[in-house]
mmCIF file with all atom_site columns, C-alpha atoms in Angstrom:
data_model
loop_
_atom_site.group_PDB
_atom_site.id
_atom_site.type_symbol
_atom_site.label_atom_id
_atom_site.label_alt_id
_atom_site.label_comp_id
_atom_site.label_asym_id
_atom_site.label_entity_id
_atom_site.label_seq_id
_atom_site.pdbx_PDB_ins_code
_atom_site.Cartn_x
_atom_site.Cartn_y
_atom_site.Cartn_z
_atom_site.occupancy
_atom_site.B_iso_or_equiv
_atom_site.pdbx_formal_charge
_atom_site.auth_seq_id
_atom_site.auth_comp_id
_atom_site.auth_asym_id
_atom_site.auth_atom_id
_atom_site.pdbx_PDB_model_num
ATOM 1   C CA . MET A 1 1   ? 174.610 19.740  167.083 1.00 54.00 ? 1   MET A CA 1
ATOM 2   C CA . SER A 1 2   ? 178.021 18.961  168.453 1.00 89.00 ? 2   SER A CA 1
ATOM 3   C CA . TRP A 1 3   ? 181.262 18.327  166.634 1.00 92.00 ? 3   TRP A CA 1
ATOM 4   C CA . GLU A 1 4   ? 181.000 14.550  167.382 1.00 93.00 ? 4   GLU A CA 1
ATOM 5   C CA . THR A 1 5   ? 177.951 14.180  165.116 1.00 93.00 ? 5   THR A CA 1
ATOM 6   C CA . THR A 1 6   ? 180.039 15.495  162.196 1.00 93.00 ? 6   THR A CA 1
ATOM 7   C CA . ALA A 1 7   ? 183.456 14.052  162.937 1.00 95.00 ? 7   ALA A CA 1
ATOM 8   C CA . LEU A 1 8   ? 182.691 10.526  164.162 1.00 95.00 ? 8   LEU A CA 1
ATOM 9   C CA . PRO A 1 9   ? 180.942 9.369   160.931 1.00 95.00 ? 9   PRO A CA 1
ATOM 10  C CA . LEU A 1 10  ? 183.923 10.744  158.899 1.00 94.00 ? 10  LEU A CA 1
ATOM 11  C CA . ILE A 1 11  ? 186.374 8.865   161.149 1.00 94.00 ? 11  ILE A CA 1
ATOM 12  C CA . ARG A 1 12  ? 184.281 5.622   160.917 1.00 94.00 ? 12  ARG A CA 1
ATOM 13  C CA . ASN A 1 13  ? 184.344 5.824   157.119 1.00 92.00 ? 13  ASN A CA 1
ATOM 14  C CA . TYR A 1 14  ? 188.112 6.524   157.011 1.00 90.00 ? 14  TYR A CA 1
ATOM 15  C CA . ILE A 1 15  ? 188.881 3.509   159.176 1.00 89.00 ? 15  ILE A CA 1
ATOM 16  C CA . GLY A 1 16  ? 186.320 1.166   157.514 1.00 88.00 ? 16  GLY A CA 1
ATOM 17  C CA . ASP A 1 17  ? 183.963 0.872   160.536 1.00 89.00 ? 17  ASP A CA 1
ATOM 18  C CA . PRO A 1 18  ? 180.792 2.668   159.238 1.00 90.00 ? 18  PRO A CA 1
ATOM 19  C CA . ALA A 1 19  ? 178.430 0.552   161.266 1.00 89.00 ? 19  ALA A CA 1
ATOM 20  C CA . GLY A 1 20  ? 180.405 1.075   164.535 1.00 88.00 ? 20  GLY A CA 1
ATOM 21  C CA . VAL A 1 21  ? 181.123 -2.587  165.040 1.00 91.00 ? 21  VAL A CA 1
ATOM 22  C CA . VAL A 1 22  ? 184.784 -2.151  166.145 1.00 92.00 ? 22  VAL A CA 1
ATOM 23  C CA . TYR A 1 23  ? 184.884 1.241   167.837 1.00 93.00 ? 23  TYR A CA 1
ATOM 24  C CA . SER A 1 24  ? 182.297 2.698   170.236 1.00 94.00 ? 24  SER A CA 1
ATOM 25  C CA . ASP A 1 25  ? 181.351 6.351   170.027 1.00 93.00 ? 25  ASP A CA 1
ATOM 26  C CA . SER A 1 26  ? 183.006 6.999   173.369 1.00 94.00 ? 26  SER A CA 1
ATOM 27  C CA . ARG A 1 27  ? 186.295 5.457   172.209 1.00 95.00 ? 27  ARG A CA 1
ATOM 28  C CA . LEU A 1 28  ? 186.264 7.513   168.997 1.00 95.00 ? 28  LEU A CA 1
ATOM 29  C CA . THR A 1 29  ? 185.510 10.592  170.999 1.00 95.00 ? 29  THR A CA 1
ATOM 30  C CA . ASN A 1 30  ? 188.521 9.943   173.232 1.00 95.00 ? 30  ASN A CA 1
ATOM 31  C CA . ILE A 1 31  ? 190.751 9.425   170.224 1.00 96.00 ? 31  ILE A CA 1
ATOM 32  C CA . SER A 1 32  ? 189.321 12.555  168.606 1.00 96.00 ? 32  SER A CA 1
ATOM 33  C CA . ILE A 1 33  ? 190.095 14.618  171.660 1.00 97.00 ? 33  ILE A CA 1
ATOM 34  C CA . THR A 1 34  ? 193.749 13.339  171.557 1.00 96.00 ? 34  THR A CA 1
ATOM 35  C CA . ALA A 1 35  ? 193.842 14.221  167.846 1.00 96.00 ? 35  ALA A CA 1
ATOM 36  C CA . ALA A 1 36  ? 192.429 17.686  168.476 1.00 96.00 ? 36  ALA A CA 1
ATOM 37  C CA . HIS A 1 37  ? 194.896 18.331  171.212 1.00 96.00 ? 37  HIS A CA 1
ATOM 38  C CA . SER A 1 38  ? 197.740 17.380  168.867 1.00 95.00 ? 38  SER A CA 1
ATOM 39  C CA . LEU A 1 39  ? 196.214 19.271  165.956 1.00 95.00 ? 39  LEU A CA 1
ATOM 40  C CA . LEU A 1 40  ? 196.216 22.576  167.843 1.00 95.00 ? 40  LEU A CA 1
ATOM 41  C CA . ASN A 1 41  ? 199.997 22.229  168.214 1.00 93.00 ? 41  ASN A CA 1
ATOM 42  C CA . GLU A 1 42  ? 200.382 21.771  164.463 1.00 94.00 ? 42  GLU A CA 1
ATOM 43  C CA . VAL A 1 43  ? 197.961 24.277  162.968 1.00 93.00 ? 43  VAL A CA 1
ATOM 44  C CA . SER A 1 44  ? 196.668 27.755  163.812 1.00 92.00 ? 44  SER A CA 1
ATOM 45  C CA . PHE A 1 45  ? 192.944 28.142  163.054 1.00 91.00 ? 45  PHE A CA 1
ATOM 46  C CA . ASP A 1 46  ? 190.891 31.300  162.715 1.00 89.00 ? 46  ASP A CA 1
ATOM 47  C CA . ASN A 1 47  ? 188.983 30.372  165.865 1.00 91.00 ? 47  ASN A CA 1
ATOM 48  C CA . ASP A 1 48  ? 190.825 30.030  169.137 1.00 94.00 ? 48  ASP A CA 1
ATOM 49  C CA . TYR A 1 49  ? 189.798 26.428  170.143 1.00 96.00 ? 49  TYR A CA 1
ATOM 50  C CA . THR A 1 50  ? 190.361 25.053  173.622 1.00 95.00 ? 50  THR A CA 1
ATOM 51  C CA . VAL A 1 51  ? 190.560 21.289  174.052 1.00 96.00 ? 51  VAL A CA 1
ATOM 52  C CA . SER A 1 52  ? 189.694 19.832  177.429 1.00 94.00 ? 52  SER A CA 1
ATOM 53  C CA . VAL A 1 53  ? 190.994 16.261  177.707 1.00 93.00 ? 53  VAL A CA 1
ATOM 54  C CA . PRO A 1 54  ? 189.366 15.538  181.049 1.00 93.00 ? 54  PRO A CA 1
ATOM 55  C CA . ASN A 1 55  ? 185.956 16.812  179.896 1.00 92.00 ? 55  ASN A CA 1
ATOM 56  C CA . SER A 1 56  ? 186.294 15.487  176.303 1.00 92.00 ? 56  SER A CA 1
ATOM 57  C CA . SER A 1 57  ? 185.221 18.790  174.944 1.00 94.00 ? 57  SER A CA 1
ATOM 58  C CA . ILE A 1 58  ? 186.280 21.374  172.357 1.00 96.00 ? 58  ILE A CA 1
ATOM 59  C CA . THR A 1 59  ? 185.205 24.953  172.741 1.00 95.00 ? 59  THR A CA 1
ATOM 60  C CA . PRO A 1 60  ? 183.908 26.813  170.871 1.00 95.00 ? 60  PRO A CA 1
ATOM 61  C CA . ASP A 1 61  ? 182.133 23.893  169.079 1.00 94.00 ? 61  ASP A CA 1
ATOM 62  C CA . PRO A 1 62  ? 183.895 23.553  165.710 1.00 95.00 ? 62  PRO A CA 1
ATOM 63  C CA . THR A 1 63  ? 180.947 21.930  163.927 1.00 92.00 ? 63  THR A CA 1
ATOM 64  C CA . THR A 1 64  ? 180.775 24.637  161.262 1.00 92.00 ? 64  THR A CA 1
ATOM 65  C CA . ASP A 1 65  ? 184.581 24.832  160.780 1.00 93.00 ? 65  ASP A CA 1
ATOM 66  C CA . THR A 1 66  ? 184.998 22.332  157.945 1.00 93.00 ? 66  THR A CA 1
ATOM 67  C CA . ASN A 1 67  ? 188.770 22.628  157.889 1.00 93.00 ? 67  ASN A CA 1
ATOM 68  C CA . PHE A 1 68  ? 189.103 21.835  161.623 1.00 95.00 ? 68  PHE A CA 1
ATOM 69  C CA . ILE A 1 69  ? 186.624 18.909  161.383 1.00 95.00 ? 69  ILE A CA 1
ATOM 70  C CA . ASN A 1 70  ? 188.357 17.490  158.308 1.00 94.00 ? 70  ASN A CA 1
ATOM 71  C CA . LEU A 1 71  ? 191.830 17.687  159.791 1.00 96.00 ? 71  LEU A CA 1
ATOM 72  C CA . LEU A 1 72  ? 190.605 16.370  163.135 1.00 96.00 ? 72  LEU A CA 1
ATOM 73  C CA . SER A 1 73  ? 188.960 13.435  161.451 1.00 95.00 ? 73  SER A CA 1
ATOM 74  C CA . MET A 1 74  ? 192.049 12.626  159.358 1.00 95.00 ? 74  MET A CA 1
ATOM 75  C CA . LYS A 1 75  ? 194.396 12.956  162.355 1.00 96.00 ? 75  LYS A CA 1
ATOM 76  C CA . ALA A 1 76  ? 192.165 10.685  164.530 1.00 96.00 ? 76  ALA A CA 1
ATOM 77  C CA . SER A 1 77  ? 191.943 8.123   161.686 1.00 94.00 ? 77  SER A CA 1
ATOM 78  C CA . LEU A 1 78  ? 195.675 8.138   161.337 1.00 94.00 ? 78  LEU A CA 1
ATOM 79  C CA . LEU A 1 79  ? 196.143 7.545   165.087 1.00 94.00 ? 79  LEU A CA 1
ATOM 80  C CA . ILE A 1 80  ? 193.802 4.599   164.962 1.00 94.00 ? 80  ILE A CA 1
ATOM 81  C CA . VAL A 1 81  ? 195.359 2.998   161.891 1.00 91.00 ? 81  VAL A CA 1
ATOM 82  C CA . ASN A 1 82  ? 198.864 3.512   163.318 1.00 89.00 ? 82  ASN A CA 1
ATOM 83  C CA . SER A 1 83  ? 197.841 1.870   166.552 1.00 87.00 ? 83  SER A CA 1
ATOM 84  C CA . GLU A 1 84  ? 196.251 -1.071  164.752 1.00 86.00 ? 84  GLU A CA 1
ATOM 85  C CA . ALA A 1 85  ? 199.289 -1.530  162.526 1.00 82.00 ? 85  ALA A CA 1
ATOM 86  C CA . ARG A 1 86  ? 201.607 -1.515  165.571 1.00 79.00 ? 86  ARG A CA 1
ATOM 87  C CA . THR A 1 87  ? 199.406 -4.060  167.323 1.00 78.00 ? 87  THR A CA 1
ATOM 88  C CA . LYS A 1 88  ? 199.128 -6.402  164.300 1.00 72.00 ? 88  LYS A CA 1
ATOM 89  C CA . SER A 1 89  ? 202.898 -6.079  163.804 1.00 71.00 ? 89  SER A CA 1
ATOM 90  C CA . LEU A 1 90  ? 203.551 -7.233  167.382 1.00 66.00 ? 90  LEU A CA 1
ATOM 91  C CA . GLN A 1 91  ? 201.099 -10.104 166.961 1.00 67.00 ? 91  GLN A CA 1
ATOM 92  C CA . SER A 1 92  ? 202.372 -11.371 163.629 1.00 66.00 ? 92  SER A CA 1
ATOM 93  C CA . PHE A 1 93  ? 204.494 -14.466 163.285 1.00 65.00 ? 93  PHE A CA 1
ATOM 94  C CA . ASN A 1 94  ? 206.075 -16.750 160.681 1.00 72.00 ? 94  ASN A CA 1
ATOM 95  C CA . ILE A 1 95  ? 206.209 -20.555 160.942 1.00 76.00 ? 95  ILE A CA 1
ATOM 96  C CA . LYS A 1 96  ? 208.192 -22.689 158.534 1.00 78.00 ? 96  LYS A CA 1
ATOM 97  C CA . ASP A 1 97  ? 208.119 -26.484 158.620 1.00 78.00 ? 97  ASP A CA 1
ATOM 98  C CA . GLY A 1 98  ? 209.904 -27.928 155.630 1.00 79.00 ? 98  GLY A CA 1
ATOM 99  C CA . PRO A 1 99  ? 208.183 -26.715 152.456 1.00 83.00 ? 99  PRO A CA 1
ATOM 100 C CA . SER A 1 100 ? 205.161 -25.394 154.366 1.00 80.00 ? 100 SER A CA 1
ATOM 101 C CA . SER A 1 101 ? 204.930 -21.952 155.888 1.00 75.00 ? 101 SER A CA 1
ATOM 102 C CA . ILE A 1 102 ? 202.388 -19.801 157.687 1.00 76.00 ? 102 ILE A CA 1
ATOM 103 C CA . SER A 1 103 ? 202.660 -16.089 157.983 1.00 71.00 ? 103 SER A CA 1
ATOM 104 C CA . THR A 1 104 ? 200.341 -13.553 159.672 1.00 68.00 ? 104 THR A CA 1
ATOM 105 C CA . GLY A 1 105 ? 202.247 -10.435 158.742 1.00 65.00 ? 105 GLY A CA 1
ATOM 106 C CA . GLU A 1 106 ? 200.184 -9.471  155.706 1.00 72.00 ? 106 GLU A CA 1
ATOM 107 C CA . SER A 1 107 ? 197.490 -7.602  157.618 1.00 72.00 ? 107 SER A CA 1
ATOM 108 C CA . SER A 1 108 ? 200.159 -5.538  159.341 1.00 70.00 ? 108 SER A CA 1
ATOM 109 C CA . LYS A 1 109 ? 201.695 -4.658  155.979 1.00 76.00 ? 109 LYS A CA 1
ATOM 110 C CA . ASN A 1 110 ? 198.278 -3.679  154.585 1.00 78.00 ? 110 ASN A CA 1
ATOM 111 C CA . LEU A 1 111 ? 197.626 -1.420  157.627 1.00 76.00 ? 111 LEU A CA 1
ATOM 112 C CA . MET A 1 112 ? 201.051 0.146   157.238 1.00 83.00 ? 112 MET A CA 1
ATOM 113 C CA . GLY A 1 113 ? 200.182 0.893   153.564 1.00 84.00 ? 113 GLY A CA 1
ATOM 114 C CA . LEU A 1 114 ? 196.886 2.470   154.681 1.00 83.00 ? 114 LEU A CA 1
ATOM 115 C CA . SER A 1 115 ? 198.780 4.457   157.291 1.00 86.00 ? 115 SER A CA 1
ATOM 116 C CA . LYS A 1 116 ? 201.092 5.844   154.627 1.00 90.00 ? 116 LYS A CA 1
ATOM 117 C CA . ILE A 1 117 ? 198.114 6.829   152.407 1.00 88.00 ? 117 ILE A CA 1
ATOM 118 C CA . LEU A 1 118 ? 196.305 8.514   155.370 1.00 88.00 ? 118 LEU A CA 1
ATOM 119 C CA . SER A 1 119 ? 199.513 10.221  156.524 1.00 90.00 ? 119 SER A CA 1
ATOM 120 C CA . ASP A 1 120 ? 200.214 11.639  153.054 1.00 91.00 ? 120 ASP A CA 1
ATOM 121 C CA . ALA A 1 121 ? 196.595 12.832  152.732 1.00 91.00 ? 121 ALA A CA 1
ATOM 122 C CA . TYR A 1 122 ? 196.636 14.421  156.196 1.00 92.00 ? 122 TYR A CA 1
ATOM 123 C CA . ASN A 1 123 ? 199.918 16.199  155.618 1.00 92.00 ? 123 ASN A CA 1
ATOM 124 C CA . LYS A 1 124 ? 198.746 17.490  152.244 1.00 93.00 ? 124 LYS A CA 1
ATOM 125 C CA . ALA A 1 125 ? 195.490 18.718  153.703 1.00 92.00 ? 125 ALA A CA 1
ATOM 126 C CA . LYS A 1 126 ? 197.354 20.369  156.598 1.00 93.00 ? 126 LYS A CA 1
ATOM 127 C CA . ILE A 1 127 ? 199.856 22.105  154.305 1.00 93.00 ? 127 ILE A CA 1
ATOM 128 C CA . ASP A 1 128 ? 197.019 23.201  151.997 1.00 91.00 ? 128 ASP A CA 1
ATOM 129 C CA . TYR A 1 129 ? 195.181 24.737  154.954 1.00 91.00 ? 129 TYR A CA 1
ATOM 130 C CA . ILE A 1 130 ? 198.274 26.405  156.363 1.00 90.00 ? 130 ILE A CA 1
ATOM 131 C CA . ALA A 1 131 ? 199.137 27.852  152.909 1.00 89.00 ? 131 ALA A CA 1
ATOM 132 C CA . GLY A 1 132 ? 195.533 28.979  152.443 1.00 84.00 ? 132 GLY A CA 1
ATOM 133 C CA . ASN A 1 133 ? 195.086 26.689  149.504 1.00 61.00 ? 133 ASN A CA 1
ATOM 134 C CA . SER A 1 134 ? 197.511 28.794  147.550 1.00 48.00 ? 134 SER A CA 1
ATOM 135 C CA . VAL A 1 135 ? 199.521 27.599  144.675 1.00 47.00 ? 135 VAL A CA 1
ATOM 136 C CA . GLY A 1 136 ? 203.115 27.898  145.595 1.00 47.00 ? 136 GLY A CA 1
ATOM 137 C CA . SER A 1 137 ? 206.292 28.506  143.516 1.00 47.00 ? 137 SER A CA 1
ATOM 138 C CA . LEU A 1 138 ? 204.731 30.405  140.628 1.00 46.00 ? 138 LEU A CA 1
ATOM 139 C CA . SER A 1 139 ? 206.505 33.404  139.107 1.00 44.00 ? 139 SER A CA 1
ATOM 140 C CA . VAL A 1 140 ? 206.081 35.607  136.120 1.00 47.00 ? 140 VAL A CA 1
ATOM 141 C CA . VAL A 1 141 ? 209.051 35.612  133.817 1.00 47.00 ? 141 VAL A CA 1
ATOM 142 C CA . GLY A 1 142 ? 209.308 38.390  131.220 1.00 45.00 ? 142 GLY A CA 1
ATOM 143 C CA . PRO A 1 143 ? 211.899 39.018  128.553 1.00 49.00 ? 143 PRO A CA 1
ATOM 144 C CA . LEU A 1 144 ? 214.059 41.051  130.935 1.00 46.00 ? 144 LEU A CA 1
ATOM 145 C CA . HIS A 1 145 ? 213.829 38.551  133.787 1.00 44.00 ? 145 HIS A CA 1
ATOM 146 C CA . GLY A 1 146 ? 214.421 35.310  131.982 1.00 44.00 ? 146 GLY A CA 1
ATOM 147 C CA . PRO A 1 147 ? 217.176 32.872  132.727 1.00 47.00 ? 147 PRO A CA 1
ATOM 148 C CA . ALA A 1 148 ? 220.742 33.989  132.037 1.00 48.00 ? 148 ALA A CA 1
ATOM 149 C CA . THR A 1 149 ? 222.243 32.763  128.737 1.00 49.00 ? 149 THR A CA 1
ATOM 150 C CA . PRO A 1 150 ? 225.472 30.867  129.207 1.00 50.00 ? 150 PRO A CA 1
ATOM 151 C CA . ASN A 1 151 ? 228.599 32.346  127.508 1.00 51.00 ? 151 ASN A CA 1
ATOM 152 C CA . ILE A 1 152 ? 229.729 30.077  124.766 1.00 50.00 ? 152 ILE A CA 1
#
């Protein structure tokens, strides 16, 4: 079992193409390799992964590394949605003729909203992984270490 059999269905579900109508497996694999290459510059994993762009491969196979697969899938989905939003934005137009108007910018706005949601989710997952899923900014405050009382 290779990493593609785990990551590609996740990506398809994130981008709303579960049946594979819009993106072929080879296209998603290429995007995933780009995402993996970028991901290794953002996060240090327990395994020392090597991404070969020309061979479209990741070694060792990260299939059992849930954190790597999840971050890879989210990053690839984000790349796809950002690309689609950019394309839709460049193709959008507004026409006004008297009281009538036609606008094709709504799909671009929707994709930008989805991009924001995916970006926030990816950044949170990345930070959680880097932090070891720890809870930050907790402290124990006792009677001798409490806040200073203001002089009145």
